[in-house]
């Protein structure tokens, strides 16, 4: 064999062997770290306090430059990153850098045409003195870690580049000015009802389009001697177009330009105002005719649907209802076999009671409800074509009652538009065939009614973690055949559960980490094939209603009821702490058909107090051991 080939084979063999023996640490290759950005506006000189109340507006990109520690350029040289507005927050795309020392040398916020609206000044500049951390800002990136940079920015409106430390005539730095503007509905007695109209301003090559939000909107424009063409549009309202000069707009630097918009109307049919009473629209013709009247408010129930499957005029289009702003009772969208979209309800802002969307076989999404600001109760039942539950994101914090039933593609509340739903008081989740994990947003209010979760055949868990509820008044879990644990229902430092009903949950082995409130109502545990631990009951001290424990074949003891005076079976007598309340007497303690149950000693110190000689009974039978209640209290509580 050729000598040199032999040497090459030996070298190759050595590389393979050495490579195979290299440890995980020797093979470690540094991975990029992540850098995220957060911006806060700072104010200079005598800028109006009015600015302080406004979020950063009118920008959609960040331009930034990042250098290495020695001043060398990186791939982030005048790099543009998109900005996403989320409420009052600006979300800026994260970047990735290899580990090392860097400095941020430029940071501007621009509009769609590249005009700089906000910038971070340079160290040593006039405006840099207003900042805790002017540019350049040094930072470190470490292996596979996240670095957060908090940037202070200053508005460029009405300012030159030099006080920022930038060169005169800097690209993107135009001579600009700002003013405030708002759009309102037709005013009654000087009351202003603000609306999210779309504003378009054009002048020469400059074009600005903005969705107006809230009471104040700060608009920044390049200063020019030419007039600006303004256009305001908003759904059912008459569009407004006008020319406005720079001199006129300057007057609104401190007080807003308020533009009043009026509804579109067909004078032959238009009535407007409030419709009093309930109305049902079952055909497209009926809906079209009602829409021509241009009502703003329905003071009653509005029902869209109840259309027979064989109707020759099914409802297809809700756009004639675009003038409706409020429904003061229920909005029912029920039994519409051909309806695919809720577009047309885009300008509906308030539903005073309940929105019911039920039995609409072709309905595909809820995006037509994007203007809703108030929705106390939501019922979604049997809409099999709904795959996307987004559309309620903005109104979710106002929802107190939620009912989701037989929604084929409902797979949970997280990522489905309910992340901000933090004020639930009544929840029903019923018969949703593909629901596996039901994680609840952390609730800031107590549940004062029912949490009813039943007949969800694929449901396994509640997501775990520390989210969920502080207090659940009535918890019923029924016929969830694959439910394995209850983690994620209660906050660890919450107040517990009042009524507890767990039925037909064959894979549930323990009630923990649930715990009961100190004073509770009914406890009902039945037909739970593997339930063996009920110690979650131990936190209860006073029970006001029945105890029912039936057919839990793995349950061997009643541990959880122990504690002597820590746990009572109680109905008040004597001095009633709740005068005037009519107490329902306890009917019985029922413990039966638990074929492994032999230990009742946790019940031996229970105290039964009856008011006004009310009757009390126990039923203990069909268990592995069946002592009488008197025997249990004498300590004869296990074989």
XYZ file of C-alpha atoms in Angstrom:
639
model
C 0.000 0.000 0.000
C 1.227 3.498 -0.775
C 2.907 5.005 2.302
C 0.999 8.282 2.099
C -2.384 6.547 1.758
C -1.560 4.506 4.864
C -0.802 7.679 6.794
C -4.118 9.222 5.581
C -6.075 6.149 6.721
C -4.360 6.270 10.132
C -5.231 9.990 10.465
C -8.860 9.356 9.475
C -9.131 6.485 11.953
C -7.672 8.674 14.700
C -10.212 11.428 13.990
C -13.108 8.972 14.159
C -11.906 7.445 17.437
C -11.116 10.772 19.058
C -14.406 12.223 17.878
C -16.278 9.288 19.347
C -14.543 9.791 22.693
C -15.147 13.542 22.877
C -17.325 14.510 25.845
C -20.468 16.568 25.615
C -18.585 19.551 27.054
C -15.704 19.230 24.588
C -18.178 19.216 21.708
C -20.044 22.295 22.985
C -20.546 24.941 20.320
C -21.668 28.387 21.543
C -25.209 29.228 20.556
C -26.626 32.692 19.937
C -28.161 34.753 22.663
C -31.406 36.732 22.294
C -31.745 40.509 22.614
C -35.171 42.061 23.199
C -36.154 45.733 23.270
C -38.605 47.822 25.280
C -39.161 51.544 24.698
C -40.297 54.350 26.993
C -40.882 57.940 25.882
C -39.015 60.754 27.616
C -40.018 64.433 27.350
C -37.865 67.530 26.997
C -38.220 71.227 27.665
C -41.839 72.337 28.141
C -43.605 69.616 26.134
C -47.307 69.434 27.003
C -48.420 67.088 29.766
C -51.053 65.942 27.296
C -48.296 63.885 25.622
C -47.728 62.003 28.856
C -51.124 60.333 28.650
C -50.559 58.899 25.168
C -48.798 55.741 24.014
C -46.225 55.930 21.224
C -48.225 56.187 17.995
C -47.792 56.234 14.247
C -44.704 53.999 13.906
C -44.252 50.572 12.364
C -40.481 49.963 12.208
C -37.314 50.268 14.274
C -34.038 51.181 12.590
C -31.048 50.172 14.697
C -27.303 49.732 14.436
C -25.208 47.418 16.614
C -21.402 47.382 16.712
C -18.906 45.126 18.388
C -16.980 46.413 21.395
C -14.177 47.733 19.160
C -16.602 49.586 16.848
C -16.743 47.033 14.022
C -20.015 46.661 12.167
C -22.314 43.681 12.636
C -25.116 42.383 10.440
C -27.328 44.849 12.333
C -26.194 48.020 10.546
C -29.223 50.292 9.994
C -31.308 47.123 10.292
C -35.101 47.505 10.078
C -37.257 45.490 12.497
C -41.075 45.427 12.437
C -43.136 46.891 15.281
C -46.452 45.427 16.367
C -48.834 47.550 18.434
C -50.584 45.657 21.251
C -52.826 47.964 23.278
C -50.499 50.641 24.656
C -47.451 48.374 24.219
C -45.030 48.260 21.306
C -43.730 44.779 20.512
C -40.392 44.780 18.689
C -38.993 41.672 17.073
C -36.143 40.041 19.045
C -32.695 39.702 17.466
C -29.997 37.026 17.852
C -26.259 37.582 18.341
C -23.339 35.324 19.085
C -21.859 35.675 22.602
C -19.720 38.780 23.064
C -19.590 42.476 23.931
C -21.583 44.944 21.840
C -22.944 48.470 21.800
C -26.181 49.845 20.390
C -25.157 52.889 18.349
C -28.411 53.946 16.627
C -32.109 53.502 17.474
C -34.983 55.213 15.580
C -38.727 54.557 15.271
C -40.081 55.282 11.785
C -43.359 55.321 9.900
C -44.146 53.412 6.704
C -42.410 56.049 4.537
C -39.173 56.051 6.556
C -39.743 59.295 8.458
C -38.191 59.217 11.934
C -40.829 59.916 14.610
C -38.837 58.962 17.713
C -35.117 58.559 18.381
C -32.685 57.844 21.194
C -30.198 60.768 21.453
C -26.427 60.451 21.590
C -24.340 60.885 24.731
C -23.191 64.494 25.165
C -26.041 65.940 23.074
C -28.589 68.455 24.350
C -31.364 65.854 24.556
C -28.989 63.126 25.684
C -28.767 64.914 29.024
C -32.441 64.102 29.640
C -31.788 60.355 29.469
C -30.377 57.933 31.991
C -28.802 55.918 29.158
C -28.135 57.794 25.879
C -26.425 56.104 22.938
C -24.130 54.265 22.551
C -25.414 51.657 25.027
C -23.024 48.777 25.814
C -24.414 45.292 26.494
C -23.270 41.702 26.780
C -24.662 38.655 24.995
C -24.099 35.306 26.679
C -24.496 31.799 25.385
C -28.157 30.888 24.872
C -29.375 33.610 27.267
C -31.769 36.548 26.853
C -30.727 40.183 27.248
C -33.354 42.921 27.699
C -32.558 46.485 26.610
C -34.756 49.335 27.859
C -34.544 52.260 25.449
C -35.561 55.846 26.190
C -36.883 57.665 23.131
C -37.803 61.287 22.411
C -40.328 62.494 19.834
C -38.784 64.261 16.839
C -41.953 66.266 16.128
C -41.069 69.948 15.765
C -37.366 69.254 16.488
C -34.133 69.385 14.511
C -31.587 66.546 14.418
C -28.732 68.496 16.041
C -30.068 68.403 19.670
C -30.183 64.600 19.330
C -26.509 64.560 18.418
C -27.238 63.811 14.757
C -25.897 65.570 11.681
C -27.874 68.422 10.134
C -30.018 67.242 7.223
C -29.989 63.639 8.430
C -31.990 61.297 6.182
C -35.449 60.573 7.606
C -35.328 63.657 9.802
C -37.878 65.977 8.200
C -39.175 69.190 9.665
C -42.382 68.020 11.293
C -45.146 69.164 13.598
C -47.887 67.380 15.526
C -51.518 67.889 16.423
C -54.247 65.924 18.206
C -57.431 64.593 16.621
C -60.505 62.605 17.670
C -63.577 61.269 15.851
C -66.951 61.196 17.593
C -70.522 60.206 16.842
C -73.206 62.837 16.470
C -73.133 64.673 19.784
C -76.149 64.960 22.048
C -75.963 67.614 24.776
C -72.219 67.958 24.096
C -71.608 64.301 25.066
C -68.716 62.873 23.042
C -68.809 59.208 22.069
C -65.437 58.445 20.483
C -65.229 56.038 17.542
C -62.246 54.234 15.925
C -62.457 55.863 12.498
C -59.710 55.411 9.913
C -57.786 58.597 9.120
C -55.937 59.087 5.841
C -53.793 62.187 5.292
C -52.067 62.841 1.977
C -49.904 65.681 0.755
C -47.532 65.314 -2.149
C -45.607 62.066 -1.709
C -46.512 61.776 1.948
C -49.349 59.399 2.796
C -50.417 58.486 6.324
C -53.145 56.027 7.312
C -54.036 55.570 10.988
C -56.781 53.888 12.980
C -57.893 56.427 15.577
C -58.135 55.058 19.100
C -59.638 56.488 22.257
C -59.982 60.145 23.019
C -56.641 61.461 21.770
C -54.548 60.600 18.753
C -51.245 62.325 18.133
C -50.546 62.797 14.426
C -47.102 63.833 13.179
C -46.840 65.380 9.678
C -44.071 66.997 7.633
C -44.308 70.770 7.699
C -45.272 72.257 4.335
C -46.991 75.275 2.836
C -49.390 73.052 0.859
C -52.751 71.991 2.247
C -53.269 68.457 3.584
C -56.039 66.229 2.220
C -57.909 64.584 5.107
C -60.255 61.584 4.848
C -62.154 59.938 7.738
C -64.117 56.708 7.234
C -65.915 54.406 9.617
C -68.388 51.752 8.475
C -71.962 53.007 8.578
C -70.954 56.668 8.872
C -70.759 59.213 6.106
C -67.115 59.587 5.002
C -65.587 63.012 5.597
C -63.036 64.591 3.256
C -61.554 68.058 3.575
C -58.449 70.146 2.970
C -56.745 71.590 6.048
C -53.749 73.928 6.136
C -50.683 73.730 8.375
C -51.727 76.959 10.113
C -55.140 75.484 10.944
C -53.673 72.234 12.308
C -51.207 74.098 14.524
C -54.151 75.312 16.602
C -54.666 71.720 17.809
C -51.244 71.232 19.356
C -52.798 71.253 22.838
C -56.544 70.741 22.341
C -57.771 68.069 19.905
C -59.459 68.608 16.563
C -62.815 66.892 17.150
C -64.586 65.704 13.999
C -68.224 64.721 14.310
C -69.406 61.902 12.024
C -73.012 61.187 11.055
C -74.678 57.938 10.039
C -75.369 57.041 6.417
C -79.090 57.048 5.734
C -81.665 56.336 3.089
C -84.181 59.048 3.878
C -87.058 57.029 2.415
C -86.772 54.353 5.128
C -84.428 55.797 7.738
C -85.675 56.112 11.326
C -82.487 55.868 13.408
C -82.264 56.128 17.169
C -83.628 53.350 19.383
C -85.827 50.381 18.511
C -87.825 49.422 21.603
C -88.828 45.798 22.009
C -87.671 42.371 20.862
C -87.103 41.673 17.177
C -86.510 38.380 15.311
C -85.074 38.425 11.781
C -85.487 34.984 10.196
C -84.955 35.739 6.491
C -82.533 37.848 4.493
C -85.415 39.994 3.260
C -86.530 40.738 6.819
C -82.959 41.571 7.830
C -82.445 43.844 4.808
C -85.685 45.699 5.483
C -84.871 46.205 9.168
C -81.363 47.378 8.302
C -82.684 50.211 6.120
C -84.190 51.827 9.211
C -80.718 52.559 10.552
C -81.313 51.904 14.250
C -78.409 52.590 16.613
C -79.781 50.811 19.670
C -81.989 47.749 20.173
C -83.686 48.106 23.543
C -84.629 44.431 23.820
C -83.502 41.092 22.385
C -82.215 40.906 18.812
C -82.539 37.414 17.318
C -80.920 36.675 13.975
C -82.028 33.317 12.632
C -84.372 30.556 13.761
C -84.408 29.876 10.025
C -85.714 26.492 8.815
C -83.154 24.328 7.001
C -85.302 24.334 3.864
C -85.856 28.101 3.839
C -85.856 29.697 0.388
C -84.463 32.922 1.845
C -81.813 32.022 4.462
C -79.704 34.722 6.069
C -76.384 35.110 4.269
C -75.284 38.705 4.896
C -75.394 40.771 8.107
C -74.016 43.997 6.595
C -77.435 45.780 6.633
C -77.138 45.758 10.452
C -73.926 47.828 10.394
C -75.621 50.837 12.034
C -76.337 48.940 15.284
C -74.139 50.119 18.129
C -75.837 48.548 21.164
C -78.120 45.626 22.017
C -79.501 46.230 25.487
C -80.588 42.650 26.185
C -79.481 39.486 24.349
C -78.073 39.106 20.862
C -79.081 35.658 19.620
C -77.498 34.277 16.435
C -79.262 30.940 16.269
C -80.125 28.311 13.654
C -78.700 29.953 10.533
C -77.920 27.041 8.177
C -76.191 29.172 5.489
C -74.530 31.975 7.485
C -70.723 31.902 7.130
C -69.609 35.243 8.579
C -70.565 37.794 11.239
C -69.221 40.640 9.092
C -71.774 43.413 9.325
C -71.736 43.436 13.127
C -68.299 45.084 13.012
C -69.571 48.286 14.600
C -71.518 46.702 17.444
C -69.891 47.857 20.688
C -72.151 46.844 23.571
C -74.255 43.797 24.419
C -75.832 44.377 27.804
C -76.640 40.760 28.619
C -75.736 37.652 26.575
C -74.400 36.820 23.137
C -75.668 33.390 22.070
C -74.147 31.860 18.934
C -75.806 28.477 18.476
C -76.504 25.888 15.777
C -74.928 27.757 12.866
C -73.542 24.889 10.830
C -71.588 26.950 8.269
C -70.323 29.805 10.473
C -66.518 29.970 10.195
C -65.276 32.629 12.625
C -66.144 35.399 15.082
C -64.080 38.143 13.453
C -67.129 40.267 12.684
C -67.336 41.207 16.377
C -64.078 43.135 16.542
C -65.566 46.375 17.942
C -67.244 44.838 20.986
C -66.328 46.648 24.200
C -68.797 45.067 26.620
C -69.980 41.444 26.715
C -71.087 40.136 30.132
C -72.100 36.666 28.942
C -71.068 34.469 26.000
C -72.677 31.198 24.880
C -71.095 29.240 22.005
C -73.002 26.044 21.229
C -72.807 23.622 18.300
C -71.111 25.649 15.591
C -69.166 22.818 13.941
C -67.331 24.884 11.294
C -65.685 27.233 13.807
C -61.974 26.430 13.924
C -60.652 29.786 15.112
C -61.999 31.164 18.383
C -60.119 34.451 18.149
C -62.297 37.510 17.785
C -63.052 37.993 21.493
C -59.506 39.032 22.516
C -60.324 42.702 23.051
C -63.559 42.125 24.965
C -62.496 39.031 26.964
C -61.843 40.982 30.228
C -65.544 41.965 30.359
C -66.862 38.391 30.043
C -68.247 37.115 33.347
C -70.219 34.088 32.127
C -68.878 31.631 29.531
C -70.708 28.615 28.062
C -68.929 26.479 25.446
C -70.838 23.384 24.366
C -70.387 20.834 21.605
C -67.843 22.944 19.733
C -66.065 20.366 17.637
C -62.807 22.288 17.217
C -62.585 23.893 20.657
C -59.236 22.804 22.128
C -58.840 25.165 25.095
C -58.862 28.770 26.257
C -55.149 29.485 25.811
C -54.275 30.885 22.408
C -57.953 31.067 21.501
C -58.703 34.689 22.272
C -59.554 34.227 25.958
C -56.084 34.898 27.448
C -57.318 38.190 28.922
C -60.498 36.729 30.392
C -59.738 37.280 34.072
C -63.180 38.022 35.532
C -65.147 34.806 35.037
C -67.994 34.197 37.471
C -69.777 31.305 35.735
C -68.250 28.752 33.358
C -69.799 25.773 31.589
C -67.567 23.604 29.374
C -69.752 20.815 28.044
C -69.415 18.010 25.482
C -66.465 19.320 23.468
C -65.048 16.204 21.777
C -61.486 17.427 21.070
C -60.754 19.351 24.265
C -57.640 17.841 25.878
C -56.147 20.541 28.085
C -58.294 23.241 29.697
C -55.932 25.852 31.136
C -57.619 28.842 32.741
C -56.164 32.352 32.718
C -55.273 33.439 36.238
C -58.463 34.946 37.651
C -58.388 38.206 39.579
C -61.997 37.845 40.745
C -63.753 35.040 42.618
C -66.053 32.624 40.907
C -69.351 33.310 42.625
C -71.396 30.752 40.701
C -70.750 27.448 38.931
C -67.760 25.884 37.276
C -69.412 23.008 35.418
C -67.185 20.781 33.292
C -68.919 17.716 31.898
C -68.978 15.163 29.085
C -65.628 16.144 27.566
C -64.340 12.711 26.523
C -60.757 13.746 25.626
C -60.111 16.118 28.560
C -56.993 15.073 30.501
C -55.964 18.045 32.624
C -56.358 21.707 33.557
C -52.833 22.651 32.548
C -51.170 22.561 35.953
C -49.191 25.550 37.172
C -50.283 28.309 39.519
C -53.105 29.774 37.446
C -56.810 29.215 37.845
C -59.214 30.595 40.417
C -58.943 32.060 43.891
C -62.313 30.682 44.969
C -64.856 28.391 43.337
C -68.339 28.502 44.792
C -69.710 25.431 42.998
C -67.400 22.990 41.225
C -68.941 20.082 39.322
C -66.859 17.655 37.274
C -69.049 15.061 35.605
C -68.371 12.322 33.081
C -64.921 13.388 31.928
C -63.695 9.899 31.242
C -59.993 10.710 30.690
C -59.502 13.426 33.312
C -56.354 12.506 35.258
C -55.669 15.394 37.662
C -57.030 18.677 38.996
C -53.854 20.777 38.937
C -54.450 24.276 37.598
C -58.000 24.773 38.868
C -57.143 26.593 42.103
C -54.436 29.112 42.829
C -52.170 27.649 45.554
C -52.837 30.620 47.822
C -56.530 30.819 46.971
C -59.569 30.437 49.202
C -60.708 26.967 48.123
C -63.897 25.327 46.857
C -67.360 25.578 48.400
C -69.611 22.903 46.834
C -67.612 19.972 45.409
C -69.230 17.446 43.063
C -67.059 14.867 41.271
C -68.968 12.219 39.314
C -67.994 9.606 36.721
C -64.328 10.538 36.350
C -62.774 7.047 36.185
C -59.079 8.073 35.857
C -59.033 10.573 38.719
C -57.068 9.101 41.659
C -56.904 12.139 43.977
C -58.739 15.395 44.663
C -55.460 17.128 45.481
C -54.187 19.760 44.927
C -57.751 21.049 45.328
C -58.685 22.157 48.815
C -61.998 23.175 50.320
C -62.940 26.484 51.845
C -63.361 26.619 55.624
C -67.139 26.721 55.235
C -68.543 24.515 52.501
C -71.810 23.217 51.154
C -72.314 19.888 49.416
C -69.658 17.199 49.032
C -70.641 14.556 46.465
C -68.193 11.930 45.171
C -69.712 9.163 43.029
C -68.692 6.592 40.407
C -64.994 7.454 40.307
C -63.314 4.142 39.505
C -59.765 4.928 40.707
C -60.338 7.652 43.329
C -58.366 6.697 46.440
C -57.388 9.999 48.061
C -59.875 12.592 49.373
C -57.588 14.378 51.836
C -58.303 17.653 50.008
C -61.441 17.798 52.175
C -59.326 18.324 55.314
C -59.302 22.129 54.999
C -63.096 22.328 55.536
C -64.335 23.165 59.026
C -68.084 23.620 58.638
C -70.314 21.714 56.203
C -73.800 23.036 55.537
C -75.214 20.303 53.284
C -75.075 16.607 52.366
C -72.072 14.324 52.312
C -72.499 11.710 49.552
C -69.808 9.121 48.801
C -71.019 6.350 46.465
C -69.327 3.675 44.334
C -65.689 4.718 44.505
C -64.184 1.192 44.406
C -60.557 2.134 45.242
C -61.413 4.333 48.224
C -60.201 2.614 51.424
C -60.523 5.364 54.031
C -62.267 8.665 54.664
C -59.071 10.494 55.615
C -59.744 14.156 55.078
C -62.769 14.280 57.381
C -60.649 13.955 60.527
C -59.734 16.692 62.963
C -62.360 16.762 65.675
C -63.658 20.298 65.907
C -61.750 21.250 62.768
C -64.570 19.657 60.797
C -68.291 19.963 61.602
C -71.526 18.851 60.082
C -73.446 21.918 61.064
C -76.729 23.779 60.881
C -76.891 26.831 63.098
C -79.112 26.963 66.150
C -79.364 29.436 68.970
C -77.883 32.766 67.971
C -78.001 32.683 64.181
C -75.037 34.504 62.633
C -77.137 35.062 59.491
C -80.483 36.316 60.844
C -83.391 36.055 58.455
C -81.785 33.295 56.340
C -83.925 30.154 56.047
C -81.585 27.200 56.591
C -82.143 23.960 54.669
C -81.588 21.015 57.019
C -79.039 18.333 56.134
C -80.795 15.289 54.753
C -78.172 12.624 55.349
C -74.662 11.346 55.185
C -74.688 8.692 52.466
C -71.731 6.316 52.169
C -72.448 3.227 50.103
C -71.171 0.780 47.495
C -67.511 1.636 48.048
C -66.245 -1.934 47.880
C -62.796 -1.255 49.399
C -63.839 1.193 52.130
C -62.934 -0.094 55.600
C -61.719 2.933 57.573
C -64.265 5.496 58.836
C -62.209 6.799 61.763
C -61.885 10.261 60.279
C -65.621 10.708 61.008
C -65.550 9.700 64.681
C -65.185 13.240 66.072
C -67.599 14.908 63.675
C -70.053 17.191 65.409
C -73.648 17.265 64.206
C -75.635 20.281 65.337
C -79.297 20.536 64.332
C -81.514 23.601 64.535
C -85.138 23.354 65.627
C -85.120 19.546 65.901
C -84.574 19.178 62.167
C -84.178 15.549 61.014
C -80.818 13.943 60.311
C -80.112 10.526 58.812
C -77.216 8.383 57.669
C -77.051 5.579 55.128
C -73.971 3.351 55.283
C -74.195 0.126 53.280
C -72.659 -1.913 50.479
C -69.088 -1.040 51.524
C -66.312 -3.444 52.569
C -67.149 -2.510 56.175
C -70.469 -0.975 57.254
C -70.549 0.352 60.821
C -73.439 2.414 62.100
C -72.893 6.128 62.551
C -73.140 5.674 66.326
C -70.465 2.958 66.217
C -68.176 5.288 64.239
C -68.571 8.023 66.838
C -67.759 5.530 69.620
C -64.498 4.712 67.836
C -65.666 1.407 66.369
C -64.692 2.740 62.966
C -62.727 -0.052 61.229
C -62.570 -3.842 61.398
